[in-house]
GROMACS .gro file of C-alpha atoms in nm:
model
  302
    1UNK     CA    1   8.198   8.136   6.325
    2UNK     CA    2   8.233   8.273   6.676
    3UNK     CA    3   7.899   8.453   6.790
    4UNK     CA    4   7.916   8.810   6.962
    5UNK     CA    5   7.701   8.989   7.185
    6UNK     CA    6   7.755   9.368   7.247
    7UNK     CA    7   7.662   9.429   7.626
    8UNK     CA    8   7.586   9.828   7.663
    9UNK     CA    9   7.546   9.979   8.011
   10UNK     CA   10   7.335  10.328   8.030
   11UNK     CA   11   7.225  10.522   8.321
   12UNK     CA   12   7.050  10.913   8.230
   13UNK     CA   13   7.310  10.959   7.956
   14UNK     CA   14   7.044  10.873   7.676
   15UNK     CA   15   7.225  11.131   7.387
   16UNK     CA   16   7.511  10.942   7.448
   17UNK     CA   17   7.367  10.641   7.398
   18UNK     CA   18   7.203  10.705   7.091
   19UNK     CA   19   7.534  10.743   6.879
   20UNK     CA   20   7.702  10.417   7.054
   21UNK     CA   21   7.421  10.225   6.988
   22UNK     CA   22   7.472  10.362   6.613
   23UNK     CA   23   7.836  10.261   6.631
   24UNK     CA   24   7.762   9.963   6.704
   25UNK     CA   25   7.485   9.887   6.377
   26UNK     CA   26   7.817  10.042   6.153
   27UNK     CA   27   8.051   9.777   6.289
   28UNK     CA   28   8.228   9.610   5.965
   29UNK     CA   29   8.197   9.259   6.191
   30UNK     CA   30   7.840   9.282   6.252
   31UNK     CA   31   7.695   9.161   6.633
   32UNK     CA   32   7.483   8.913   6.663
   33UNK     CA   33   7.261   9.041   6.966
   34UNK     CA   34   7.329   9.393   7.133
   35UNK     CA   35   7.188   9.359   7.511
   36UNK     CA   36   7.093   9.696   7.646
   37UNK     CA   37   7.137   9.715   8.070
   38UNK     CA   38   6.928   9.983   8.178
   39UNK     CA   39   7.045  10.111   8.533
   40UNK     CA   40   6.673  10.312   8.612
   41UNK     CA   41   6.751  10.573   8.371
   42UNK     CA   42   6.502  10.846   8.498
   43UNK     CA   43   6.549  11.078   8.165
   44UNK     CA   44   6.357  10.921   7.869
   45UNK     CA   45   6.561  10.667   7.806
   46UNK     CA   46   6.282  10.387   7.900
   47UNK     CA   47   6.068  10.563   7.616
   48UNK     CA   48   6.359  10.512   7.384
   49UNK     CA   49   6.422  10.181   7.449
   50UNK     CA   50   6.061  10.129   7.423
   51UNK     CA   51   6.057  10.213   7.045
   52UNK     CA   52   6.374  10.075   6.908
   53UNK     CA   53   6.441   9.713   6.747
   54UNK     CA   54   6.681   9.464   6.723
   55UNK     CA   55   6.814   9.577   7.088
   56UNK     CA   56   6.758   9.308   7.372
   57UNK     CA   57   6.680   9.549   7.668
   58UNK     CA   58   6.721   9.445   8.064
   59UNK     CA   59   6.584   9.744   8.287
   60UNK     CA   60   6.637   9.700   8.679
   61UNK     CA   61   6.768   9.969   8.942
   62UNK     CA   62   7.022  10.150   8.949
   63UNK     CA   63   7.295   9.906   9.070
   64UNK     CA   64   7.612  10.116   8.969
   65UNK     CA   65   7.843  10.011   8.662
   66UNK     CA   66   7.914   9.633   8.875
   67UNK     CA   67   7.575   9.576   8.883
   68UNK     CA   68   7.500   9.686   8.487
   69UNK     CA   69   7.778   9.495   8.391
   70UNK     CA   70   7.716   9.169   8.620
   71UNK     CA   71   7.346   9.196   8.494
   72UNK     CA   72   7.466   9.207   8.114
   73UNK     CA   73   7.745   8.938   8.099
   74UNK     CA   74   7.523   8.705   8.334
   75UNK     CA   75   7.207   8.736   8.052
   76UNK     CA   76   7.456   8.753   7.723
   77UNK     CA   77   7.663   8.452   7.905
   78UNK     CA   78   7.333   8.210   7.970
   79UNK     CA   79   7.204   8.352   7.617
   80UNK     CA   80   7.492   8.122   7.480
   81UNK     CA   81   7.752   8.360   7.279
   82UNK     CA   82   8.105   8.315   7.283
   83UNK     CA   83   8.215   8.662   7.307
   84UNK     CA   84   8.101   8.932   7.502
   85UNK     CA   85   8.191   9.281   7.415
   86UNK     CA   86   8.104   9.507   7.715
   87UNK     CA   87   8.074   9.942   7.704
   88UNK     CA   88   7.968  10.200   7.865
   89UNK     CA   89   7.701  10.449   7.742
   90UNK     CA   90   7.948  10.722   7.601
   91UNK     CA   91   8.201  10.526   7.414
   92UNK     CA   92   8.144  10.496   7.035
   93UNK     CA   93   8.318  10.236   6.856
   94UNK     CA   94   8.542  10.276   6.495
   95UNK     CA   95   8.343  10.083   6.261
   96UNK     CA   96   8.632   9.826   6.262
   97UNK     CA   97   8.662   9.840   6.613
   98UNK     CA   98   8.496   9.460   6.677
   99UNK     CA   99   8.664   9.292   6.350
  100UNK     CA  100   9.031   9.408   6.451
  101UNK     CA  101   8.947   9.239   6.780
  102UNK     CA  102   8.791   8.953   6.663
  103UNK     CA  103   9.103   8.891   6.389
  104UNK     CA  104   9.407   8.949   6.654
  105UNK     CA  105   9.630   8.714   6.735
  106UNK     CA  106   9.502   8.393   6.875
  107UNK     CA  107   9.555   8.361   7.206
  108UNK     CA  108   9.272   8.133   7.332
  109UNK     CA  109   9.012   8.227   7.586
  110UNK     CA  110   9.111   8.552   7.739
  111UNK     CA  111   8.969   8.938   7.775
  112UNK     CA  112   9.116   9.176   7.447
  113UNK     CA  113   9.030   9.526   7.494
  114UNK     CA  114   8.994   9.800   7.256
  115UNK     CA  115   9.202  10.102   7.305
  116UNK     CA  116   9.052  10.376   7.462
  117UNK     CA  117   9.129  10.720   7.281
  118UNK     CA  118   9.031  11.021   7.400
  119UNK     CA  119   8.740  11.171   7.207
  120UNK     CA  120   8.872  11.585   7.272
  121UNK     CA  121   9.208  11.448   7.147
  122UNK     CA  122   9.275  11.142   6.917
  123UNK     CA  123   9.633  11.121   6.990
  124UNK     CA  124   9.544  11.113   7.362
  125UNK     CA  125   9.503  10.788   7.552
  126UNK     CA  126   9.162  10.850   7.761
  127UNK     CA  127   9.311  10.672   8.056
  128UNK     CA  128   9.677  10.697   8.102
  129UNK     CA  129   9.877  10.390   8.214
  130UNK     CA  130  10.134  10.333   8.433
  131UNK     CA  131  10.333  10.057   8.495
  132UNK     CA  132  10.659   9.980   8.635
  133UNK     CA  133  10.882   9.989   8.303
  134UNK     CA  134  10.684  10.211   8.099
  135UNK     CA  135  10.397  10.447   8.074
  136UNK     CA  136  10.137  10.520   7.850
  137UNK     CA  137  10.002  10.880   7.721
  138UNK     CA  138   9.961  10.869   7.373
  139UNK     CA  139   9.789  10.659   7.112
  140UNK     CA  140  10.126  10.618   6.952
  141UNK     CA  141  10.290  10.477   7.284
  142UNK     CA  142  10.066  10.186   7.203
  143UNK     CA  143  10.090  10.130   6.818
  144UNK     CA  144  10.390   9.959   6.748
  145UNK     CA  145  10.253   9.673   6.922
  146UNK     CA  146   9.960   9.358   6.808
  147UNK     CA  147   9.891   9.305   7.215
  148UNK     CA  148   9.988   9.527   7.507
  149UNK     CA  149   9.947   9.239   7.801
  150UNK     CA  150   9.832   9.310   8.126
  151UNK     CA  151   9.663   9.650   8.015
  152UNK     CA  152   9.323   9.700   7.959
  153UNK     CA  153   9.061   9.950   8.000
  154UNK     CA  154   8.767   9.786   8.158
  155UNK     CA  155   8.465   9.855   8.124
  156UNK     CA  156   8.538  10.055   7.743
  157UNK     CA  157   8.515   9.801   7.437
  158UNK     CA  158   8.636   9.461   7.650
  159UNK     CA  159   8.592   9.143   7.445
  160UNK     CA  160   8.578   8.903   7.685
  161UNK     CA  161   8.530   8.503   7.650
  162UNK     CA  162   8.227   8.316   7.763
  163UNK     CA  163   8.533   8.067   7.914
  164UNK     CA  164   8.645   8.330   8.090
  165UNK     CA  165   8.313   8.420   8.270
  166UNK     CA  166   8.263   8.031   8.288
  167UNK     CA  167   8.546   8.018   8.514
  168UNK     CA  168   8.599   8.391   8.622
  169UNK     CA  169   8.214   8.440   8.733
  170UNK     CA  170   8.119   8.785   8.698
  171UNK     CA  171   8.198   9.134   8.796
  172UNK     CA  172   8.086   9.185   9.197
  173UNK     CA  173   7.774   9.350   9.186
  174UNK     CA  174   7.841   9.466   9.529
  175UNK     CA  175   8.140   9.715   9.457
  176UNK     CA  176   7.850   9.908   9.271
  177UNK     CA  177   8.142  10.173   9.078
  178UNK     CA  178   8.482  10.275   9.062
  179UNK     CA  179   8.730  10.019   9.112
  180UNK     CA  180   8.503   9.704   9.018
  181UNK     CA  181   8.627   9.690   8.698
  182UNK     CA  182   9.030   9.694   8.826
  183UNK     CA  183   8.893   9.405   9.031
  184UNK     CA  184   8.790   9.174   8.779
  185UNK     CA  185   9.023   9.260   8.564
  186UNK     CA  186   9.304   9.148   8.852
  187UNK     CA  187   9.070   8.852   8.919
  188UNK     CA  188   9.044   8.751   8.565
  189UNK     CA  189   9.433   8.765   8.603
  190UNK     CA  190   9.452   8.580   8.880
  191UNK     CA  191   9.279   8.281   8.703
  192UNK     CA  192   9.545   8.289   8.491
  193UNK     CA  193   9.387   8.375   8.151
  194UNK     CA  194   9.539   8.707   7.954
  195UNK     CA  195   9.428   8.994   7.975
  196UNK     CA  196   9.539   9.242   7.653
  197UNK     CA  197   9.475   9.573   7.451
  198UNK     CA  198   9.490   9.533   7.087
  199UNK     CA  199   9.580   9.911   6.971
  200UNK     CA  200   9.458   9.886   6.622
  201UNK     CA  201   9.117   9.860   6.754
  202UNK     CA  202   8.963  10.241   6.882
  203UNK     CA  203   8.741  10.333   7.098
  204UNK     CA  204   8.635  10.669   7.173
  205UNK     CA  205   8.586  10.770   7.508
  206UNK     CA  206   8.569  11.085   7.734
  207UNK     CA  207   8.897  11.183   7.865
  208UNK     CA  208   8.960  11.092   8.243
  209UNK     CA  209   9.008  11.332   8.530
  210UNK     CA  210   9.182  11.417   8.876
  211UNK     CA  211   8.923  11.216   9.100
  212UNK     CA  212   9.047  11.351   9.387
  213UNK     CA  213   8.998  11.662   9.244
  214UNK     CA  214   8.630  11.640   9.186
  215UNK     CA  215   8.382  11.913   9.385
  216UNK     CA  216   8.155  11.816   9.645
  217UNK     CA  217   7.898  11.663   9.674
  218UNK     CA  218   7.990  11.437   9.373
  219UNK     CA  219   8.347  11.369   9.559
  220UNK     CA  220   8.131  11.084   9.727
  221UNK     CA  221   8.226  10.856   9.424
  222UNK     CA  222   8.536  10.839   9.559
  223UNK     CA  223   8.422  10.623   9.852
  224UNK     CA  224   8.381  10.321   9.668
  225UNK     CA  225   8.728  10.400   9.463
  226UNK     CA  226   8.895  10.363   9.797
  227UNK     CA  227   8.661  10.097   9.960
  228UNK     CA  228   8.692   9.833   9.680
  229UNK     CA  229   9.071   9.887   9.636
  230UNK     CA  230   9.110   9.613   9.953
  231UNK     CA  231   8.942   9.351   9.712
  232UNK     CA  232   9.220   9.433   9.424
  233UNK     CA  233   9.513   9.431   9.626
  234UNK     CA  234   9.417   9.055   9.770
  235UNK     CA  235   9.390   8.942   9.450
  236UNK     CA  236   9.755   9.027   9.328
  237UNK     CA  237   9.868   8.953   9.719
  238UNK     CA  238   9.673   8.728   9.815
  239UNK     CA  239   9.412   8.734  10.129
  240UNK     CA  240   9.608   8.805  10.375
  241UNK     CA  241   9.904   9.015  10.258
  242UNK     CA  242   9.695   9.226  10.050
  243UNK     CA  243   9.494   9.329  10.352
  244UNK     CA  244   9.784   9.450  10.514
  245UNK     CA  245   9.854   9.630  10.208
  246UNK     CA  246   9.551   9.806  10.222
  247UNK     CA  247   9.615   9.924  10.544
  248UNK     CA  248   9.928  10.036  10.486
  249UNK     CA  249   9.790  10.243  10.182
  250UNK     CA  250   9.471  10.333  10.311
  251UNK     CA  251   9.629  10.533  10.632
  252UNK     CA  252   9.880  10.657  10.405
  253UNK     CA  253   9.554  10.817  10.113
  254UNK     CA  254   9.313  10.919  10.417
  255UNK     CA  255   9.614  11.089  10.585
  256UNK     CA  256   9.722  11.216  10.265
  257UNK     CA  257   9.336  11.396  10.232
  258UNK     CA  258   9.385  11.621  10.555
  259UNK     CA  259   9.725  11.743  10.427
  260UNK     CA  260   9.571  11.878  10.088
  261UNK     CA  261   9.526  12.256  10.042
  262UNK     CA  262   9.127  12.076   9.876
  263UNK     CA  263   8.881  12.316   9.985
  264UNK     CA  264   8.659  12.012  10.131
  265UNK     CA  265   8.982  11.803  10.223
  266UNK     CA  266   8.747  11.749  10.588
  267UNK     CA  267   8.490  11.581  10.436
  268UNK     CA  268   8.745  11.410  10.161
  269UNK     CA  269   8.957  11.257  10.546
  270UNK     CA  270   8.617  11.145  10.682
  271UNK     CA  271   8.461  11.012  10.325
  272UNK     CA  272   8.836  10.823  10.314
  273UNK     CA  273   8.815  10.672  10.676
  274UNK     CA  274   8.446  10.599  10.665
  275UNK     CA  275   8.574  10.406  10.308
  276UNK     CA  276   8.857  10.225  10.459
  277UNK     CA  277   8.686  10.130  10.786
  278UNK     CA  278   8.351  10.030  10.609
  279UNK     CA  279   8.620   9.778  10.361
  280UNK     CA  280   8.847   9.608  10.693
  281UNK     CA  281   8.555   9.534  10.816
  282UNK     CA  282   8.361   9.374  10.515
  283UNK     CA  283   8.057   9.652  10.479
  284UNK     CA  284   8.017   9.670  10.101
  285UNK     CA  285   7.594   9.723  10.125
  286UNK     CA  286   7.642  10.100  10.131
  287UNK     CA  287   7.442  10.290   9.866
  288UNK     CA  288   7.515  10.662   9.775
  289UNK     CA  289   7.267  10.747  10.008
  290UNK     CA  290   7.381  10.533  10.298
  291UNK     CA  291   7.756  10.728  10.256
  292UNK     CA  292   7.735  10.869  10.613
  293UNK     CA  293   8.007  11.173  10.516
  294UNK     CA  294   7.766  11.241  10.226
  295UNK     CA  295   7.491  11.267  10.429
  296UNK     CA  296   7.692  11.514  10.659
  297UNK     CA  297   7.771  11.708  10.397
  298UNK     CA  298   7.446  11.792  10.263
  299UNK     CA  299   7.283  11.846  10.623
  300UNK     CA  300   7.589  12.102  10.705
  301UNK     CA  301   7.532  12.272  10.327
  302UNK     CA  302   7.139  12.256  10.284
   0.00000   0.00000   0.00000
């Protein structure tokens, strides 16, 4: 029997993770280890942690969702189980979500992801996907299928196989959010192995939003959206091509930002070109604090 370690994620959402830690105990396939990667939670959730059993709990700074998740399938990986299945805090899980995954069709070592459903609206994907024959909205664009390949919704109920981090390595810390988990997905891809969403297996998740649409100062997430992008575009091009892509589409986004009728669109052209420039020329140390078009926004708006 194939052994399965639930890798969970958390950083100050500690209600949330409450209930998916409880989805996870009501699981009709039941985990053998459940590692808990705590990101410097600064809102009790060290306390919780604290008091709870049968959890196997990493705390470390707060490294972003690459870092969590490089963390948690590095110690689950060395830990010896097969499978990994890797969350964020605010999913829950059906109870059958990790035996409809588990009995799918075979298809060797590979990632299968759950679906992610939208927890406001069940017949609402949480992520939409598009793709260049068809798109994705609904729960029931999904359904008549076993396996949707070459879709997946990273970092939200994805089984993955200790084969595939074997070969794969792990997510890059370094991309710290938004848009490391598109780049080891692609990776993963690149490798060869499949990559699939089995939509008979749920997962509830918070719907997504307009990113580009998000108020400042939080817009700053949107730096390492645009930053890492280079890294996913050389791995379906290739090095060299895929920089030029990046190029191409970063003038054509940052330009794009100056045009918008945004209330902040200046600081959403600079946070773009300070992105862009920081990823053609290989800076990926920069912390939230570090952003220098964060830290221009909050002098100017004290």
């Amino acid at each position: 029997m194939a052994t399965v370690a639930a890798v969970v994620v958390t950083y100050n959402r500690l209600e949330d993770l409450k209930k998916c830690i409880v989805s996870l105990h009501e699981q009709t396939h039941p985990l053998d280890a459940i590692f808990v990667i705590n990101n410097g939670s600064t809102d009790g959730t060290d306390e919780w942690l604290a008091a709870q059993t049968g959890l196997q709990i990493v705390t470390q700074a707060n490294l972003g969702g690459a870092g969590g998740f490089a963390t948690g399938i590095d110690t689950a990986y060395q830990a010896g189980f097969d499978w990994l299945w890797c969350m964020d805090d605010d999913c829950l899980a059906a109870p059958d979500a990790l035996e409809t995954l588990m009995t799918a069709p075979n298809i060797g070592p590979c990632i299968k992801n759950c679906v992610s459903v939208s927890n406001k609206d069940h017949s609402e994907l949480a992520f939409y996907v598009d793709r260049p024959n068809r798109s994705y909205r609904k729960v029931a664009d999904m359904s008549p299928f076993d396996l949707v390949y070459g879709v997946a919704f990273f970092f939200n109920g994805t089984l993955i196989s200790a084969d595939v981090v074997k070969n794969v390595g792990l997510p890059d810390k370094k991309l710290f959010i938004w848009g490391d988990e598109v780049e080891y997905m692609t990776r993963v891809q690149k490798m060869g192995y499949p990559v699939v969403t089995v939509p008979r297996s749920k997962f509830y998740h918070p719907p997504s939003f307009d990113r580009d649409g998000i108020p400042w100062p939080g817009a700053w997430k949107q730096y390492y959206a645009v930053r890492n992008q280079r890294r996913v575009f050389q791995n379906i091009h290739g090095d060299k091509y895929g920089k030029l892509v990046f190029l191409r589409w970063s003038v054509r986004a940052t330009l794009g930002q100056a045009m918008t009728s945004h209330n902040n669109k200046l600081y959403n052209f600079l946070l773009y070109s300070e992105a862009a420039l920081d990823s053609l020329f290989n800076n990926f140390r920069k912390k939230p604090g570090s952003i220098l078009t964060l830290k221009l926004y909050r002098l100017l708006n004290k």
